[in-house]
C-alpha positions as a Markdown table, in Angstrom:
| # | Residue | x | y | z |
|---|---|---|---|---|
| 1 | Unk | -9.2 | 23.3 | -59.3 |
| 2 | Unk | -9.3 | 26.7 | -57.6 |
| 3 | Unk | -7.0 | 27.1 | -54.6 |
| 4 | Unk | -8.8 | 28.0 | -51.4 |
| 5 | Unk | -6.7 | 29.6 | -48.7 |
| 6 | Unk | -7.1 | 28.5 | -45.0 |
| 7 | Unk | -9.3 | 31.6 | -44.4 |
| 8 | Unk | -11.7 | 30.7 | -47.2 |
| 9 | Unk | -11.8 | 27.1 | -46.0 |
| 10 | Unk | -12.8 | 28.3 | -42.5 |
| 11 | Unk | -15.6 | 30.3 | -44.0 |
| 12 | Unk | -16.7 | 27.5 | -46.3 |
| 13 | Unk | -16.8 | 25.0 | -43.5 |
| 14 | Unk | -18.8 | 27.2 | -41.2 |
| 15 | Unk | -21.3 | 28.2 | -43.9 |
| 16 | Unk | -21.8 | 24.5 | -44.9 |
| 17 | Unk | -22.5 | 23.5 | -41.4 |
| 18 | Unk | -24.9 | 26.4 | -40.7 |
| 19 | Unk | -26.7 | 25.7 | -44.0 |
| 20 | Unk | -27.9 | 22.3 | -42.7 |
| 21 | Unk | -30.3 | 23.8 | -40.3 |
| 22 | Unk | -31.5 | 26.4 | -42.8 |
| 23 | Unk | -32.3 | 23.7 | -45.3 |
| 24 | Unk | -34.2 | 21.7 | -42.7 |
| 25 | Unk | -36.2 | 24.8 | -41.7 |
| 26 | Unk | -36.8 | 25.8 | -45.3 |
| 27 | Unk | -38.3 | 22.4 | -45.9 |
| 28 | Unk | -40.8 | 23.1 | -43.1 |
| 29 | Unk | -41.7 | 26.5 | -44.8 |
| 30 | Unk | -42.2 | 24.7 | -48.1 |
| 31 | Unk | -44.5 | 22.2 | -46.4 |
| 32 | Unk | -46.6 | 25.1 | -45.0 |
| 33 | Unk | -45.7 | 24.1 | -41.4 |
| 34 | Unk | -44.6 | 27.6 | -40.5 |
| 35 | Unk | -47.9 | 28.2 | -38.6 |
| 36 | Unk | -46.7 | 26.1 | -35.6 |
| 37 | Unk | -44.8 | 29.0 | -34.2 |
| 38 | Unk | -46.0 | 31.9 | -36.3 |
| 39 | Unk | -44.2 | 33.2 | -39.3 |
| 40 | Unk | -42.0 | 35.9 | -37.7 |
| 41 | Unk | -41.0 | 33.6 | -34.8 |
| 42 | Unk | -40.2 | 30.8 | -37.1 |
| 43 | Unk | -37.8 | 32.8 | -39.3 |
| 44 | Unk | -36.2 | 34.4 | -36.2 |
| 45 | Unk | -35.4 | 31.0 | -34.8 |
| 46 | Unk | -34.0 | 29.8 | -38.1 |
| 47 | Unk | -31.9 | 33.0 | -38.4 |
| 48 | Unk | -30.6 | 32.6 | -34.8 |
| 49 | Unk | -29.8 | 29.0 | -35.1 |
| 50 | Unk | -27.7 | 29.7 | -38.2 |
| 51 | Unk | -25.9 | 32.6 | -36.5 |
| 52 | Unk | -25.1 | 30.4 | -33.5 |
| 53 | Unk | -23.5 | 27.8 | -35.7 |
| 54 | Unk | -21.5 | 30.4 | -37.6 |
| 55 | Unk | -20.4 | 32.2 | -34.4 |
| 56 | Unk | -19.3 | 28.9 | -32.8 |
| 57 | Unk | -17.4 | 27.6 | -35.9 |
| 58 | Unk | -15.6 | 30.9 | -36.7 |
| 59 | Unk | -14.7 | 31.5 | -33.0 |
| 60 | Unk | -13.3 | 28.0 | -32.7 |
| 61 | Unk | -10.9 | 28.5 | -35.6 |
| 62 | Unk | -10.1 | 32.2 | -35.1 |
| 63 | Unk | -10.9 | 32.9 | -31.5 |
| 64 | Unk | -9.1 | 36.2 | -31.5 |
| 65 | Unk | -11.3 | 37.8 | -34.3 |
| 66 | Unk | -14.1 | 40.2 | -33.5 |
| 67 | Unk | -17.6 | 40.1 | -35.1 |
| 68 | Unk | -20.2 | 42.3 | -36.6 |
| 69 | Unk | -23.3 | 40.2 | -36.9 |
| 70 | Unk | -26.9 | 41.0 | -37.8 |
| 71 | Unk | -28.3 | 39.5 | -34.5 |
| 72 | Unk | -25.5 | 39.8 | -32.0 |
| 73 | Unk | -24.2 | 43.2 | -33.2 |
| 74 | Unk | -20.6 | 44.0 | -32.4 |
| 75 | Unk | -18.5 | 41.5 | -30.5 |
| 76 | Unk | -15.1 | 42.7 | -29.7 |
| 77 | Unk | -12.1 | 40.4 | -30.2 |
| 78 | Unk | -8.6 | 40.5 | -28.8 |
| 79 | Unk | -7.3 | 41.0 | -32.4 |
| 80 | Unk | -8.4 | 44.6 | -33.1 |
| 81 | Unk | -7.4 | 44.4 | -36.7 |
| 82 | Unk | -9.7 | 41.6 | -37.8 |
| 83 | Unk | -13.3 | 40.9 | -37.6 |
| 84 | Unk | -16.0 | 38.7 | -39.2 |
| 85 | Unk | -19.0 | 40.5 | -40.8 |
| 86 | Unk | -21.8 | 37.9 | -40.9 |
| 87 | Unk | -25.4 | 37.7 | -42.1 |
| 88 | Unk | -26.7 | 34.2 | -41.3 |
| 89 | Unk | -29.8 | 34.6 | -43.5 |
| 90 | Unk | -29.9 | 37.2 | -46.1 |
| 91 | Unk | -33.3 | 37.1 | -47.8 |
| 92 | Unk | -35.5 | 36.3 | -44.8 |
| 93 | Unk | -38.7 | 37.3 | -46.6 |
| 94 | Unk | -37.9 | 34.9 | -49.4 |
| 95 | Unk | -37.1 | 32.2 | -46.9 |
| 96 | Unk | -40.4 | 32.7 | -45.1 |
| 97 | Unk | -42.4 | 32.5 | -48.3 |
| 98 | Unk | -40.6 | 29.3 | -49.6 |
| 99 | Unk | -38.7 | 31.2 | -52.3 |
| 100 | Unk | -35.2 | 29.5 | -52.7 |
| 101 | Unk | -33.3 | 32.8 | -53.0 |
| 102 | Unk | -31.5 | 33.4 | -49.8 |
| 103 | Unk | -27.9 | 33.1 | -48.6 |
| 104 | Unk | -25.3 | 33.0 | -45.8 |
| 105 | Unk | -22.9 | 35.8 | -46.2 |
| 106 | Unk | -19.5 | 36.1 | -44.4 |
| 107 | Unk | -16.9 | 38.8 | -44.9 |
| 108 | Unk | -13.5 | 39.4 | -43.3 |
| 109 | Unk | -12.5 | 42.9 | -42.5 |
| 110 | Unk | -8.9 | 43.8 | -41.8 |
| 111 | Unk | -8.0 | 47.3 | -40.6 |
| 112 | Unk | -11.2 | 48.6 | -42.1 |
| 113 | Unk | -10.8 | 46.9 | -45.5 |
| 114 | Unk | -12.8 | 43.8 | -46.6 |
| 115 | Unk | -10.2 | 41.3 | -47.7 |
| 116 | Unk | -12.2 | 38.1 | -48.2 |
| 117 | Unk | -15.8 | 37.1 | -48.6 |
| 118 | Unk | -18.1 | 34.1 | -49.1 |
| 119 | Unk | -21.8 | 33.9 | -50.1 |
| 120 | Unk | -23.6 | 30.6 | -50.0 |
| 121 | Unk | -27.0 | 29.7 | -51.3 |
| 122 | Unk | -27.8 | 26.3 | -49.6 |
| 123 | Unk | -30.6 | 25.4 | -52.0 |
| 124 | Unk | -28.6 | 25.8 | -55.3 |
| 125 | Unk | -25.4 | 24.8 | -53.6 |
| 126 | Unk | -23.6 | 27.7 | -55.2 |
| 127 | Unk | -20.8 | 29.0 | -53.0 |
| 128 | Unk | -19.3 | 32.3 | -54.2 |
| 129 | Unk | -16.0 | 33.3 | -52.6 |
| 130 | Unk | -13.1 | 35.7 | -53.1 |
| 131 | Unk | -10.0 | 36.9 | -51.4 |
| 132 | Unk | -8.1 | 40.1 | -52.2 |
| 133 | Unk | -5.5 | 39.5 | -54.9 |
| 134 | Unk | -6.6 | 35.9 | -55.6 |
| 135 | Unk | -9.7 | 36.3 | -57.8 |
| 136 | Unk | -13.4 | 35.4 | -57.4 |
| 137 | Unk | -15.1 | 32.0 | -57.8 |
| 138 | Unk | -18.3 | 30.2 | -57.8 |
| 139 | Unk | -17.5 | 26.8 | -56.4 |
| 140 | Unk | -14.4 | 26.1 | -58.6 |
| 141 | Unk | -15.3 | 28.3 | -61.5 |
| 142 | Unk | -13.5 | 31.6 | -62.0 |
| 143 | Unk | -15.8 | 34.6 | -62.2 |
| 144 | Unk | -15.6 | 37.8 | -64.3 |
| 145 | Unk | -18.1 | 40.6 | -64.4 |
| 146 | Unk | -20.1 | 40.9 | -67.7 |
| 147 | Unk | -18.5 | 42.9 | -70.5 |
| 148 | Unk | -21.6 | 44.7 | -71.8 |
| 149 | Unk | -21.2 | 48.5 | -72.0 |
| 150 | Unk | -24.5 | 49.7 | -73.6 |
| 151 | Unk | -27.2 | 50.1 | -70.9 |
| 152 | Unk | -29.9 | 49.1 | -73.3 |
| 153 | Unk | -28.4 | 45.6 | -73.4 |
| 154 | Unk | -28.0 | 45.4 | -69.6 |
| 155 | Unk | -30.1 | 43.7 | -66.9 |
| 156 | Unk | -29.8 | 45.6 | -63.6 |
| 157 | Unk | -30.7 | 44.4 | -60.1 |
| 158 | Unk | -31.9 | 46.5 | -57.2 |
| 159 | Unk | -33.7 | 46.3 | -53.9 |
| 160 | Unk | -37.1 | 47.9 | -53.4 |
| 161 | Unk | -38.0 | 49.6 | -50.1 |
| 162 | Unk | -41.0 | 48.0 | -48.3 |
| 163 | Unk | -43.4 | 48.8 | -45.5 |
| 164 | Unk | -41.8 | 51.1 | -42.9 |
| 165 | Unk | -38.4 | 51.1 | -44.6 |
| 166 | Unk | -36.7 | 53.4 | -47.1 |
| 167 | Unk | -37.6 | 56.5 | -49.1 |
| 168 | Unk | -40.2 | 55.1 | -51.4 |
| 169 | Unk | -40.7 | 58.2 | -53.6 |
| 170 | Unk | -36.9 | 58.6 | -54.1 |
| 171 | Unk | -36.6 | 55.0 | -55.2 |
| 172 | Unk | -39.5 | 55.4 | -57.7 |
| 173 | Unk | -37.6 | 58.3 | -59.1 |
| 174 | Unk | -34.4 | 56.2 | -59.4 |
| 175 | Unk | -36.3 | 53.4 | -60.9 |
| 176 | Unk | -37.9 | 55.7 | -63.5 |
| 177 | Unk | -34.5 | 57.0 | -64.6 |
| 178 | Unk | -33.0 | 53.5 | -64.8 |
| 179 | Unk | -35.8 | 51.5 | -66.4 |
| 180 | Unk | -35.9 | 53.9 | -69.4 |
| 181 | Unk | -32.3 | 53.1 | -70.2 |
| 182 | Unk | -31.9 | 49.3 | -69.6 |
| 183 | Unk | -33.0 | 46.0 | -70.9 |
| 184 | Unk | -34.6 | 45.0 | -67.6 |
| 185 | Unk | -34.6 | 45.6 | -63.8 |
| 186 | Unk | -34.8 | 42.7 | -61.4 |
| 187 | Unk | -35.6 | 42.5 | -57.7 |
| 188 | Unk | -34.7 | 39.1 | -56.2 |
| 189 | Unk | -34.8 | 40.0 | -52.5 |
| 190 | Unk | -31.3 | 39.0 | -51.3 |
| 191 | Unk | -28.6 | 41.7 | -51.8 |
| 192 | Unk | -25.7 | 39.4 | -51.1 |
| 193 | Unk | -26.8 | 37.1 | -54.0 |
| 194 | Unk | -27.5 | 40.1 | -56.2 |
| 195 | Unk | -23.8 | 41.2 | -55.7 |
| 196 | Unk | -22.6 | 37.7 | -56.4 |
| 197 | Unk | -24.6 | 37.6 | -59.6 |
| 198 | Unk | -22.9 | 40.9 | -60.7 |
| 199 | Unk | -19.6 | 39.2 | -60.0 |
| 200 | Unk | -20.6 | 36.2 | -62.1 |
| 201 | Unk | -21.9 | 38.2 | -65.0 |
| 202 | Unk | -25.6 | 37.2 | -64.5 |
| 203 | Unk | -26.5 | 40.8 | -63.7 |
| 204 | Unk | -24.7 | 43.7 | -65.4 |
| 205 | Unk | -25.2 | 46.1 | -62.4 |
| 206 | Unk | -26.8 | 46.6 | -59.1 |
| 207 | Unk | -27.9 | 49.5 | -56.9 |
| 208 | Unk | -29.6 | 49.8 | -53.6 |
| 209 | Unk | -30.0 | 52.2 | -50.6 |
| 210 | Unk | -30.2 | 51.5 | -46.9 |
| 211 | Unk | -28.2 | 48.3 | -46.8 |
| 212 | Unk | -26.2 | 47.2 | -43.8 |
| 213 | Unk | -22.5 | 46.1 | -43.7 |
| 214 | Unk | -23.4 | 42.4 | -43.3 |
| 215 | Unk | -25.5 | 42.6 | -46.5 |
| 216 | Unk | -22.7 | 43.8 | -48.7 |
| 217 | Unk | -19.3 | 43.0 | -47.1 |
| 218 | Unk | -18.7 | 39.7 | -49.0 |
| 219 | Unk | -20.1 | 41.1 | -52.2 |
| 220 | Unk | -17.7 | 44.0 | -52.3 |
| 221 | Unk | -14.6 | 41.9 | -52.5 |
| 222 | Unk | -16.3 | 39.4 | -54.9 |
| 223 | Unk | -17.1 | 42.1 | -57.5 |
| 224 | Unk | -13.7 | 43.8 | -57.2 |
| 225 | Unk | -11.9 | 40.5 | -57.6 |
| 226 | Unk | -14.1 | 39.7 | -60.6 |
| 227 | Unk | -12.9 | 42.9 | -62.3 |
| 228 | Unk | -15.9 | 45.1 | -61.3 |
| 229 | Unk | -16.3 | 48.4 | -59.6 |
| 230 | Unk | -18.2 | 49.2 | -56.4 |
| 231 | Unk | -18.9 | 52.7 | -54.9 |
| 232 | Unk | -21.5 | 54.8 | -53.3 |
| 233 | Unk | -23.6 | 57.2 | -55.5 |
| 234 | Unk | -21.0 | 59.9 | -55.0 |
| 235 | Unk | -18.3 | 57.6 | -56.5 |
| 236 | Unk | -16.5 | 57.0 | -53.2 |
| 237 | Unk | -14.9 | 53.6 | -52.9 |
| 238 | Unk | -15.5 | 53.3 | -49.1 |
| 239 | Unk | -19.0 | 51.7 | -49.2 |
| 240 | Unk | -19.2 | 49.4 | -46.3 |
| 241 | Unk | -20.9 | 52.0 | -44.1 |
| 242 | Unk | -22.3 | 54.2 | -46.9 |
| 243 | Unk | -26.0 | 54.8 | -47.3 |
| 244 | Unk | -26.1 | 53.3 | -50.8 |
| 245 | Unk | -24.2 | 51.1 | -53.2 |
| 246 | Unk | -23.7 | 50.9 | -57.0 |
| 247 | Unk | -21.9 | 48.1 | -58.8 |
| 248 | Unk | -21.0 | 46.9 | -62.3 |
| 249 | Unk | -18.1 | 46.7 | -64.7 |
| 250 | Unk | -16.2 | 50.0 | -65.2 |
| 251 | Unk | -18.5 | 51.4 | -67.8 |
| 252 | Unk | -21.9 | 50.2 | -66.5 |
| 253 | Unk | -21.0 | 51.2 | -62.9 |
| 254 | Unk | -20.3 | 54.8 | -63.9 |
| 255 | Unk | -23.4 | 55.0 | -66.2 |
| 256 | Unk | -25.6 | 53.5 | -63.5 |
| 257 | Unk | -24.1 | 55.7 | -60.8 |
| 258 | Unk | -24.8 | 58.8 | -62.8 |
| 259 | Unk | -28.4 | 57.8 | -63.5 |
| 260 | Unk | -29.3 | 57.1 | -59.8 |
| 261 | Unk | -27.4 | 60.2 | -58.7 |
| 262 | Unk | -29.8 | 62.3 | -60.7 |
| 263 | Unk | -32.6 | 61.2 | -58.3 |
| 264 | Unk | -30.8 | 63.1 | -55.6 |
| 265 | Unk | -28.1 | 61.9 | -53.2 |
| 266 | Unk | -29.3 | 60.3 | -49.9 |
| 267 | Unk | -28.0 | 61.8 | -46.6 |
| 268 | Unk | -24.7 | 60.5 | -45.5 |
| 269 | Unk | -25.1 | 57.7 | -42.8 |
| 270 | Unk | -23.9 | 58.8 | -39.4 |
| 271 | Unk | -21.0 | 56.8 | -38.1 |
| 272 | Unk | -22.0 | 54.6 | -35.2 |
| 273 | Unk | -19.8 | 54.4 | -32.1 |
| 274 | Unk | -19.3 | 50.7 | -32.6 |
| 275 | Unk | -18.0 | 51.0 | -36.2 |
| 276 | Unk | -14.3 | 50.9 | -36.8 |
| 277 | Unk | -12.3 | 54.1 | -37.7 |
| 278 | Unk | -12.6 | 54.9 | -41.4 |
| 279 | Unk | -10.3 | 53.1 | -43.7 |
| 280 | Unk | -7.6 | 54.8 | -45.8 |
| 281 | Unk | -9.3 | 56.5 | -48.8 |
| 282 | Unk | -9.5 | 54.1 | -51.7 |
| 283 | Unk | -9.7 | 50.9 | -49.6 |
| 284 | Unk | -12.8 | 48.6 | -49.7 |
| 285 | Unk | -14.4 | 49.9 | -46.5 |
């Protein structure tokens, strides 16, 4: 049985508790009862309830840690070295439409580096977790990235920009370059799970633009602890606040990175005043 550190146990307990309300609300969606409050209001309430539980549980056990959360934003802690990076419901559109592909994602950042992460799909009961130096797991099963090297044998995941978000024409250029070289491209609608699937070898690679830190924090450490590589399109390892992400094993990562780079690099994301100082070059963040 895989050994879980106290830090992983804290995240697992918080995610399991928050998942209870998500599963109940997801049941309402599946039964088409979402019209009671209106679709957007319903999913916002479900999202907020899960975040409230996560905030309460994580604060109770590590009251000194700060937070970066999708709904609350930045919450300063007395410990300036550590903070939780939390997405209470990644895959909200899937959730709203009754598609069981969504997750709770929790990362731990220490001095600008992501050192631990957990991604939990309440519907499949798959809990992906990793801690720097201790490997990556799904429940109690050790994870390794896929070993394929030839792109024509690889299945690659991505995220597609939608109404009002992203550079649609640039994405279509990226997709055109990638789809000609690979066995298939998948878009499942929850970036945290896409990254977890790369770590587990289900997907051979992943790329996406315009993600937020809470979408990818846990996935970064999962993939690296599973033997994979994560960078931005320029090849820089500091991706937590980068405008894009590319992941895979050593060979696939580099081939995929070079492909999407040919579509033209996106502008660098401006650093927000609330973001931590940049980490030392080569670290996770």
